Amino acid sequence: MRTNQHITEPFNLDQLVEGLKKEDARNLKLTHNFKYLLFFLTPFYILIFGIAFVLEDDSSKSLGPLLVGLGFLIFAFIFRDLNKTYKTVDYGVPTTEMLRNAAKRYELWQNKTYIMIIPVLLFCFGFSFSGEEWMPGTEFLHRYFIAFGLIFLVFVISFFVGYLIWRKRQKPLREQALKLLAEIEK
């Protein structure tokens, strides 16, 4: 007769909380830096739009920097919201609530993930409008598909790198929080 033994690792709440604090601090710093970078780039592109609007005969060419600037602005607000989330993490709440919040915070697919489609589309249109200089003689639709393809490729690579980071650093924390939460709620 064969026995089936389940060897489970003991849960260490202190170790989990330390890991969460470390990752939250890293993400707080990262979102803080990106937030300021994006809030710097937004007025820069809107200034370019203003100059191009005054100097260009064709106002559609000057629309490109405005759309790119709006894309940066939306990204800046997304990072500001993420930064606010990491600033307000409270480890003093009841354990079950803290674990639920941690699991939610480190989900891979969140509403913010889907909202990021909007600035990506703005970048595509923005670079398409201003792409006549780097692709002279091409139609807008052709430029749009080239810009979309390049931006899509950049975002796919960025998402893949982000996924690898999530899988290595945040997924184990999330899974440990969910397992501990399930043990507590038994």
PDB file of C-alpha atoms in Angstrom:
ATOM      1  CA  MET A   1       0.000   0.000   0.000  1.00  0.00           C
ATOM      2  CA  ARG A   2       1.290   3.396  -0.958  1.00  0.00           C
ATOM      3  CA  THR A   3       0.802   6.444   1.227  1.00  0.00           C
ATOM      4  CA  ASN A   4       0.468   9.875  -0.178  1.00  0.00           C
ATOM      5  CA  GLN A   5       2.228  12.430   1.920  1.00  0.00           C
ATOM      6  CA  HIS A   6       1.760  16.105   1.303  1.00  0.00           C
ATOM      7  CA  ILE A   7       4.658  18.104   2.491  1.00  0.00           C
ATOM      8  CA  THR A   8       3.722  21.717   2.771  1.00  0.00           C
ATOM      9  CA  GLU A   9       6.009  24.534   3.613  1.00  0.00           C
ATOM     10  CA  PRO A  10       5.033  26.358   6.766  1.00  0.00           C
ATOM     11  CA  PHE A  11       3.624  29.820   6.177  1.00  0.00           C
ATOM     12  CA  ASN A  12       5.716  32.607   7.507  1.00  0.00           C
ATOM     13  CA  LEU A  13       3.631  35.766   7.714  1.00  0.00           C
ATOM     14  CA  ASP A  14       6.583  37.913   8.785  1.00  0.00           C
ATOM     15  CA  GLN A  15       8.633  36.795   5.795  1.00  0.00           C
ATOM     16  CA  LEU A  16       5.695  37.491   3.464  1.00  0.00           C
ATOM     17  CA  VAL A  17       5.146  40.966   4.927  1.00  0.00           C
ATOM     18  CA  GLU A  18       8.850  41.778   4.560  1.00  0.00           C
ATOM     19  CA  GLY A  19       8.747  40.640   0.926  1.00  0.00           C
ATOM     20  CA  LEU A  20       5.637  42.741   0.292  1.00  0.00           C
ATOM     21  CA  LYS A  21       7.194  45.791   1.941  1.00  0.00           C
ATOM     22  CA  LYS A  22      10.334  45.430  -0.165  1.00  0.00           C
ATOM     23  CA  GLU A  23       8.383  45.032  -3.407  1.00  0.00           C
ATOM     24  CA  ASP A  24       5.972  47.852  -2.536  1.00  0.00           C
ATOM     25  CA  ALA A  25       8.899  50.177  -1.792  1.00  0.00           C
ATOM     26  CA  ARG A  26      10.527  49.263  -5.110  1.00  0.00           C
ATOM     27  CA  ASN A  27       7.278  49.873  -6.999  1.00  0.00           C
ATOM     28  CA  LEU A  28       6.679  53.138  -5.131  1.00  0.00           C
ATOM     29  CA  LYS A  29      10.060  54.455  -6.241  1.00  0.00           C
ATOM     30  CA  LEU A  30       9.560  53.228  -9.809  1.00  0.00           C
ATOM     31  CA  THR A  31       6.077  54.750 -10.197  1.00  0.00           C
ATOM     32  CA  HIS A  32       7.264  57.983  -8.571  1.00  0.00           C
ATOM     33  CA  ASN A  33      10.101  58.359 -11.094  1.00  0.00           C
ATOM     34  CA  PHE A  34       7.927  57.468 -14.095  1.00  0.00           C
ATOM     35  CA  LYS A  35       5.194  59.831 -12.942  1.00  0.00           C
ATOM     36  CA  TYR A  36       7.584  62.803 -12.933  1.00  0.00           C
ATOM     37  CA  LEU A  37       9.225  61.782 -16.203  1.00  0.00           C
ATOM     38  CA  LEU A  38       5.843  61.577 -17.910  1.00  0.00           C
ATOM     39  CA  PHE A  39       4.618  64.855 -16.409  1.00  0.00           C
ATOM     40  CA  PHE A  40       7.831  66.417 -17.818  1.00  0.00           C
ATOM     41  CA  LEU A  41       7.356  64.921 -21.299  1.00  0.00           C
ATOM     42  CA  THR A  42       3.718  66.014 -21.580  1.00  0.00           C
ATOM     43  CA  PRO A  43       4.332  69.789 -21.616  1.00  0.00           C
ATOM     44  CA  PHE A  44       7.369  69.212 -23.836  1.00  0.00           C
ATOM     45  CA  TYR A  45       5.229  67.576 -26.533  1.00  0.00           C
ATOM     46  CA  ILE A  46       2.423  70.088 -26.117  1.00  0.00           C
ATOM     47  CA  LEU A  47       5.025  72.874 -26.554  1.00  0.00           C
ATOM     48  CA  ILE A  48       6.202  71.161 -29.742  1.00  0.00           C
ATOM     49  CA  PHE A  49       2.552  71.063 -30.839  1.00  0.00           C
ATOM     50  CA  GLY A  50       2.194  74.786 -30.204  1.00  0.00           C
ATOM     51  CA  ILE A  51       5.343  75.636 -32.139  1.00  0.00           C
ATOM     52  CA  ALA A  52       4.414  73.291 -35.001  1.00  0.00           C
ATOM     53  CA  PHE A  53       0.872  74.692 -35.120  1.00  0.00           C
ATOM     54  CA  VAL A  54       2.207  78.220 -35.513  1.00  0.00           C
ATOM     55  CA  LEU A  55       4.935  77.325 -38.022  1.00  0.00           C
ATOM     56  CA  GLU A  56       3.197  74.651 -40.145  1.00  0.00           C
ATOM     57  CA  ASP A  57       0.797  75.377 -42.963  1.00  0.00           C
ATOM     58  CA  ASP A  58      -0.799  71.945 -42.558  1.00  0.00           C
ATOM     59  CA  SER A  59      -2.367  71.718 -39.094  1.00  0.00           C
ATOM     60  CA  SER A  60      -2.667  67.924 -39.339  1.00  0.00           C
ATOM     61  CA  LYS A  61       1.139  67.643 -39.078  1.00  0.00           C
ATOM     62  CA  SER A  62       1.120  69.616 -35.848  1.00  0.00           C
ATOM     63  CA  LEU A  63      -1.604  67.388 -34.417  1.00  0.00           C
ATOM     64  CA  GLY A  64       0.906  64.546 -33.976  1.00  0.00           C
ATOM     65  CA  PRO A  65       2.819  66.030 -31.027  1.00  0.00           C
ATOM     66  CA  LEU A  66      -0.465  66.964 -29.336  1.00  0.00           C
ATOM     67  CA  LEU A  67      -1.731  63.370 -29.516  1.00  0.00           C
ATOM     68  CA  VAL A  68       1.608  62.013 -28.277  1.00  0.00           C
ATOM     69  CA  GLY A  69       1.527  64.563 -25.445  1.00  0.00           C
ATOM     70  CA  LEU A  70      -1.994  63.462 -24.510  1.00  0.00           C
ATOM     71  CA  GLY A  71      -0.801  59.843 -24.523  1.00  0.00           C
ATOM     72  CA  PHE A  72       2.020  60.781 -22.144  1.00  0.00           C
ATOM     73  CA  LEU A  73      -0.472  62.658 -19.963  1.00  0.00           C
ATOM     74  CA  ILE A  74      -2.730  59.614 -19.655  1.00  0.00           C
ATOM     75  CA  PHE A  75       0.274  57.435 -18.807  1.00  0.00           C
ATOM     76  CA  ALA A  76       1.323  60.041 -16.214  1.00  0.00           C
ATOM     77  CA  PHE A  77      -2.103  59.855 -14.537  1.00  0.00           C
ATOM     78  CA  ILE A  78      -1.990  56.058 -14.583  1.00  0.00           C
ATOM     79  CA  PHE A  79       1.426  56.114 -12.897  1.00  0.00           C
ATOM     80  CA  ARG A  80       0.212  58.767 -10.453  1.00  0.00           C
ATOM     81  CA  ASP A  81      -2.648  56.471  -9.498  1.00  0.00           C
ATOM     82  CA  LEU A  82      -0.282  53.516  -9.118  1.00  0.00           C
ATOM     83  CA  ASN A  83       2.055  55.672  -7.023  1.00  0.00           C
ATOM     84  CA  LYS A  84      -0.864  56.655  -4.783  1.00  0.00           C
ATOM     85  CA  THR A  85      -1.762  52.974  -4.401  1.00  0.00           C
ATOM     86  CA  TYR A  86       1.745  52.076  -3.229  1.00  0.00           C
ATOM     87  CA  LYS A  87       1.901  55.114  -0.923  1.00  0.00           C
ATOM     88  CA  THR A  88      -1.285  54.121   0.886  1.00  0.00           C
ATOM     89  CA  VAL A  89      -0.454  50.463   1.527  1.00  0.00           C
ATOM     90  CA  ASP A  90      -1.313  49.743   5.163  1.00  0.00           C
ATOM     91  CA  TYR A  91       0.145  46.703   6.872  1.00  0.00           C
ATOM     92  CA  GLY A  92      -1.693  47.522  10.111  1.00  0.00           C
ATOM     93  CA  VAL A  93      -5.085  46.389   8.820  1.00  0.00           C
ATOM     94  CA  PRO A  94      -6.396  42.941   9.776  1.00  0.00           C
ATOM     95  CA  THR A  95      -4.335  40.132   8.256  1.00  0.00           C
ATOM     96  CA  THR A  96      -7.053  38.866   5.916  1.00  0.00           C
ATOM     97  CA  GLU A  97      -7.652  42.348   4.513  1.00  0.00           C
ATOM     98  CA  MET A  98      -3.910  42.940   4.098  1.00  0.00           C
ATOM     99  CA  LEU A  99      -3.550  39.619   2.231  1.00  0.00           C
ATOM    100  CA  ARG A 100      -6.548  40.360  -0.032  1.00  0.00           C
ATOM    101  CA  ASN A 101      -5.153  43.812  -0.832  1.00  0.00           C
ATOM    102  CA  ALA A 102      -1.711  42.367  -1.600  1.00  0.00           C
ATOM    103  CA  ALA A 103      -3.196  39.706  -3.892  1.00  0.00           C
ATOM    104  CA  LYS A 104      -5.265  42.338  -5.683  1.00  0.00           C
ATOM    105  CA  ARG A 105      -2.314  44.745  -5.952  1.00  0.00           C
ATOM    106  CA  TYR A 106      -0.143  42.088  -7.591  1.00  0.00           C
ATOM    107  CA  GLU A 107      -2.663  40.709 -10.072  1.00  0.00           C
ATOM    108  CA  LEU A 108      -1.239  40.625 -13.567  1.00  0.00           C
ATOM    109  CA  TRP A 109      -4.395  41.824 -15.348  1.00  0.00           C
ATOM    110  CA  GLN A 110      -5.965  44.882 -13.774  1.00  0.00           C
ATOM    111  CA  ASN A 111      -8.276  47.610 -15.072  1.00  0.00           C
ATOM    112  CA  LYS A 112      -5.244  49.866 -15.496  1.00  0.00           C
ATOM    113  CA  THR A 113      -3.813  47.324 -17.911  1.00  0.00           C
ATOM    114  CA  TYR A 114      -6.775  47.804 -20.241  1.00  0.00           C
ATOM    115  CA  ILE A 115      -6.800  51.596 -19.837  1.00  0.00           C
ATOM    116  CA  MET A 116      -3.246  51.670 -21.227  1.00  0.00           C
ATOM    117  CA  ILE A 117      -4.689  50.871 -24.658  1.00  0.00           C
ATOM    118  CA  ILE A 118      -5.904  54.488 -24.942  1.00  0.00           C
ATOM    119  CA  PRO A 119      -2.475  56.179 -24.820  1.00  0.00           C
ATOM    120  CA  VAL A 120      -1.048  53.495 -27.121  1.00  0.00           C
ATOM    121  CA  LEU A 121      -3.672  54.399 -29.728  1.00  0.00           C
ATOM    122  CA  LEU A 122      -2.936  58.101 -29.188  1.00  0.00           C
ATOM    123  CA  PHE A 123       0.764  57.390 -29.807  1.00  0.00           C
ATOM    124  CA  CYS A 124      -0.125  55.514 -33.005  1.00  0.00           C
ATOM    125  CA  PHE A 125      -2.205  58.384 -34.357  1.00  0.00           C
ATOM    126  CA  GLY A 126       0.263  60.998 -33.127  1.00  0.00           C
ATOM    127  CA  PHE A 127       3.260  59.374 -34.777  1.00  0.00           C
ATOM    128  CA  SER A 128       1.179  58.782 -37.913  1.00  0.00           C
ATOM    129  CA  PHE A 129       0.319  62.489 -38.183  1.00  0.00           C
ATOM    130  CA  SER A 130       3.899  63.567 -37.638  1.00  0.00           C
ATOM    131  CA  GLY A 131       5.341  60.657 -39.603  1.00  0.00           C
ATOM    132  CA  GLU A 132       5.261  62.399 -42.949  1.00  0.00           C
ATOM    133  CA  GLU A 133       8.738  63.802 -42.262  1.00  0.00           C
ATOM    134  CA  TRP A 134      10.254  60.375 -41.706  1.00  0.00           C
ATOM    135  CA  MET A 135       8.112  58.644 -44.367  1.00  0.00           C
ATOM    136  CA  PRO A 136       7.570  61.254 -47.101  1.00  0.00           C
ATOM    137  CA  GLY A 137       5.006  60.516 -49.775  1.00  0.00           C
ATOM    138  CA  THR A 138       3.156  57.811 -47.854  1.00  0.00           C
ATOM    139  CA  GLU A 139      -0.550  57.831 -47.181  1.00  0.00           C
ATOM    140  CA  PHE A 140      -1.854  58.416 -43.681  1.00  0.00           C
ATOM    141  CA  LEU A 141      -3.307  54.902 -43.393  1.00  0.00           C
ATOM    142  CA  HIS A 142       0.018  53.365 -44.434  1.00  0.00           C
ATOM    143  CA  ARG A 143       1.887  55.529 -41.892  1.00  0.00           C
ATOM    144  CA  TYR A 144      -0.698  54.608 -39.239  1.00  0.00           C
ATOM    145  CA  PHE A 145      -0.152  50.879 -39.743  1.00  0.00           C
ATOM    146  CA  ILE A 146       3.628  51.272 -39.700  1.00  0.00           C
ATOM    147  CA  ALA A 147       3.471  53.424 -36.546  1.00  0.00           C
ATOM    148  CA  PHE A 148       0.975  51.033 -34.965  1.00  0.00           C
ATOM    149  CA  GLY A 149       3.166  48.044 -35.793  1.00  0.00           C
ATOM    150  CA  LEU A 150       6.295  49.660 -34.341  1.00  0.00           C
ATOM    151  CA  ILE A 151       4.542  50.915 -31.209  1.00  0.00           C
ATOM    152  CA  PHE A 152       2.750  47.598 -30.798  1.00  0.00           C
ATOM    153  CA  LEU A 153       6.098  45.801 -31.023  1.00  0.00           C
ATOM    154  CA  VAL A 154       7.613  48.109 -28.384  1.00  0.00           C
ATOM    155  CA  PHE A 155       4.657  47.543 -26.057  1.00  0.00           C
ATOM    156  CA  VAL A 156       4.667  43.767 -26.599  1.00  0.00           C
ATOM    157  CA  ILE A 157       8.357  43.662 -25.692  1.00  0.00           C
ATOM    158  CA  SER A 158       7.709  45.953 -22.710  1.00  0.00           C
ATOM    159  CA  PHE A 159       4.798  43.802 -21.575  1.00  0.00           C
ATOM    160  CA  PHE A 160       6.895  40.644 -21.918  1.00  0.00           C
ATOM    161  CA  VAL A 161       9.708  42.154 -19.825  1.00  0.00           C
ATOM    162  CA  GLY A 162       7.108  43.326 -17.284  1.00  0.00           C
ATOM    163  CA  TYR A 163       5.575  39.855 -17.251  1.00  0.00           C
ATOM    164  CA  LEU A 164       8.961  38.265 -16.554  1.00  0.00           C
ATOM    165  CA  ILE A 165       9.532  40.693 -13.688  1.00  0.00           C
ATOM    166  CA  TRP A 166       6.020  40.015 -12.359  1.00  0.00           C
ATOM    167  CA  ARG A 167       6.531  36.259 -12.590  1.00  0.00           C
ATOM    168  CA  LYS A 168       9.821  36.403 -10.722  1.00  0.00           C
ATOM    169  CA  ARG A 169       9.090  39.048  -8.059  1.00  0.00           C
ATOM    170  CA  GLN A 170       5.362  39.576  -7.612  1.00  0.00           C
ATOM    171  CA  LYS A 171       3.649  36.339  -8.556  1.00  0.00           C
ATOM    172  CA  PRO A 172       5.303  34.378  -5.716  1.00  0.00           C
ATOM    173  CA  LEU A 173       4.199  37.054  -3.233  1.00  0.00           C
ATOM    174  CA  ARG A 174       0.657  36.980  -4.622  1.00  0.00           C
ATOM    175  CA  GLU A 175       0.478  33.178  -4.530  1.00  0.00           C
ATOM    176  CA  GLN A 176       1.839  33.067  -0.993  1.00  0.00           C
ATOM    177  CA  ALA A 177      -0.700  35.699   0.113  1.00  0.00           C
ATOM    178  CA  LEU A 178      -3.543  33.725  -1.502  1.00  0.00           C
ATOM    179  CA  LYS A 179      -2.406  30.447   0.091  1.00  0.00           C
ATOM    180  CA  LEU A 180      -2.103  32.040   3.511  1.00  0.00           C
ATOM    181  CA  LEU A 181      -5.499  33.687   3.078  1.00  0.00           C
ATOM    182  CA  ALA A 182      -7.033  30.306   2.169  1.00  0.00           C
ATOM    183  CA  GLU A 183      -5.441  28.721   5.265  1.00  0.00           C
ATOM    184  CA  ILE A 184      -6.749  31.467   7.537  1.00  0.00           C
ATOM    185  CA  GLU A 185     -10.271  31.311   6.114  1.00  0.00           C
ATOM    186  CA  LYS A 186     -10.603  27.492   6.464  1.00  0.00           C
TER     187      LYS A 186
END
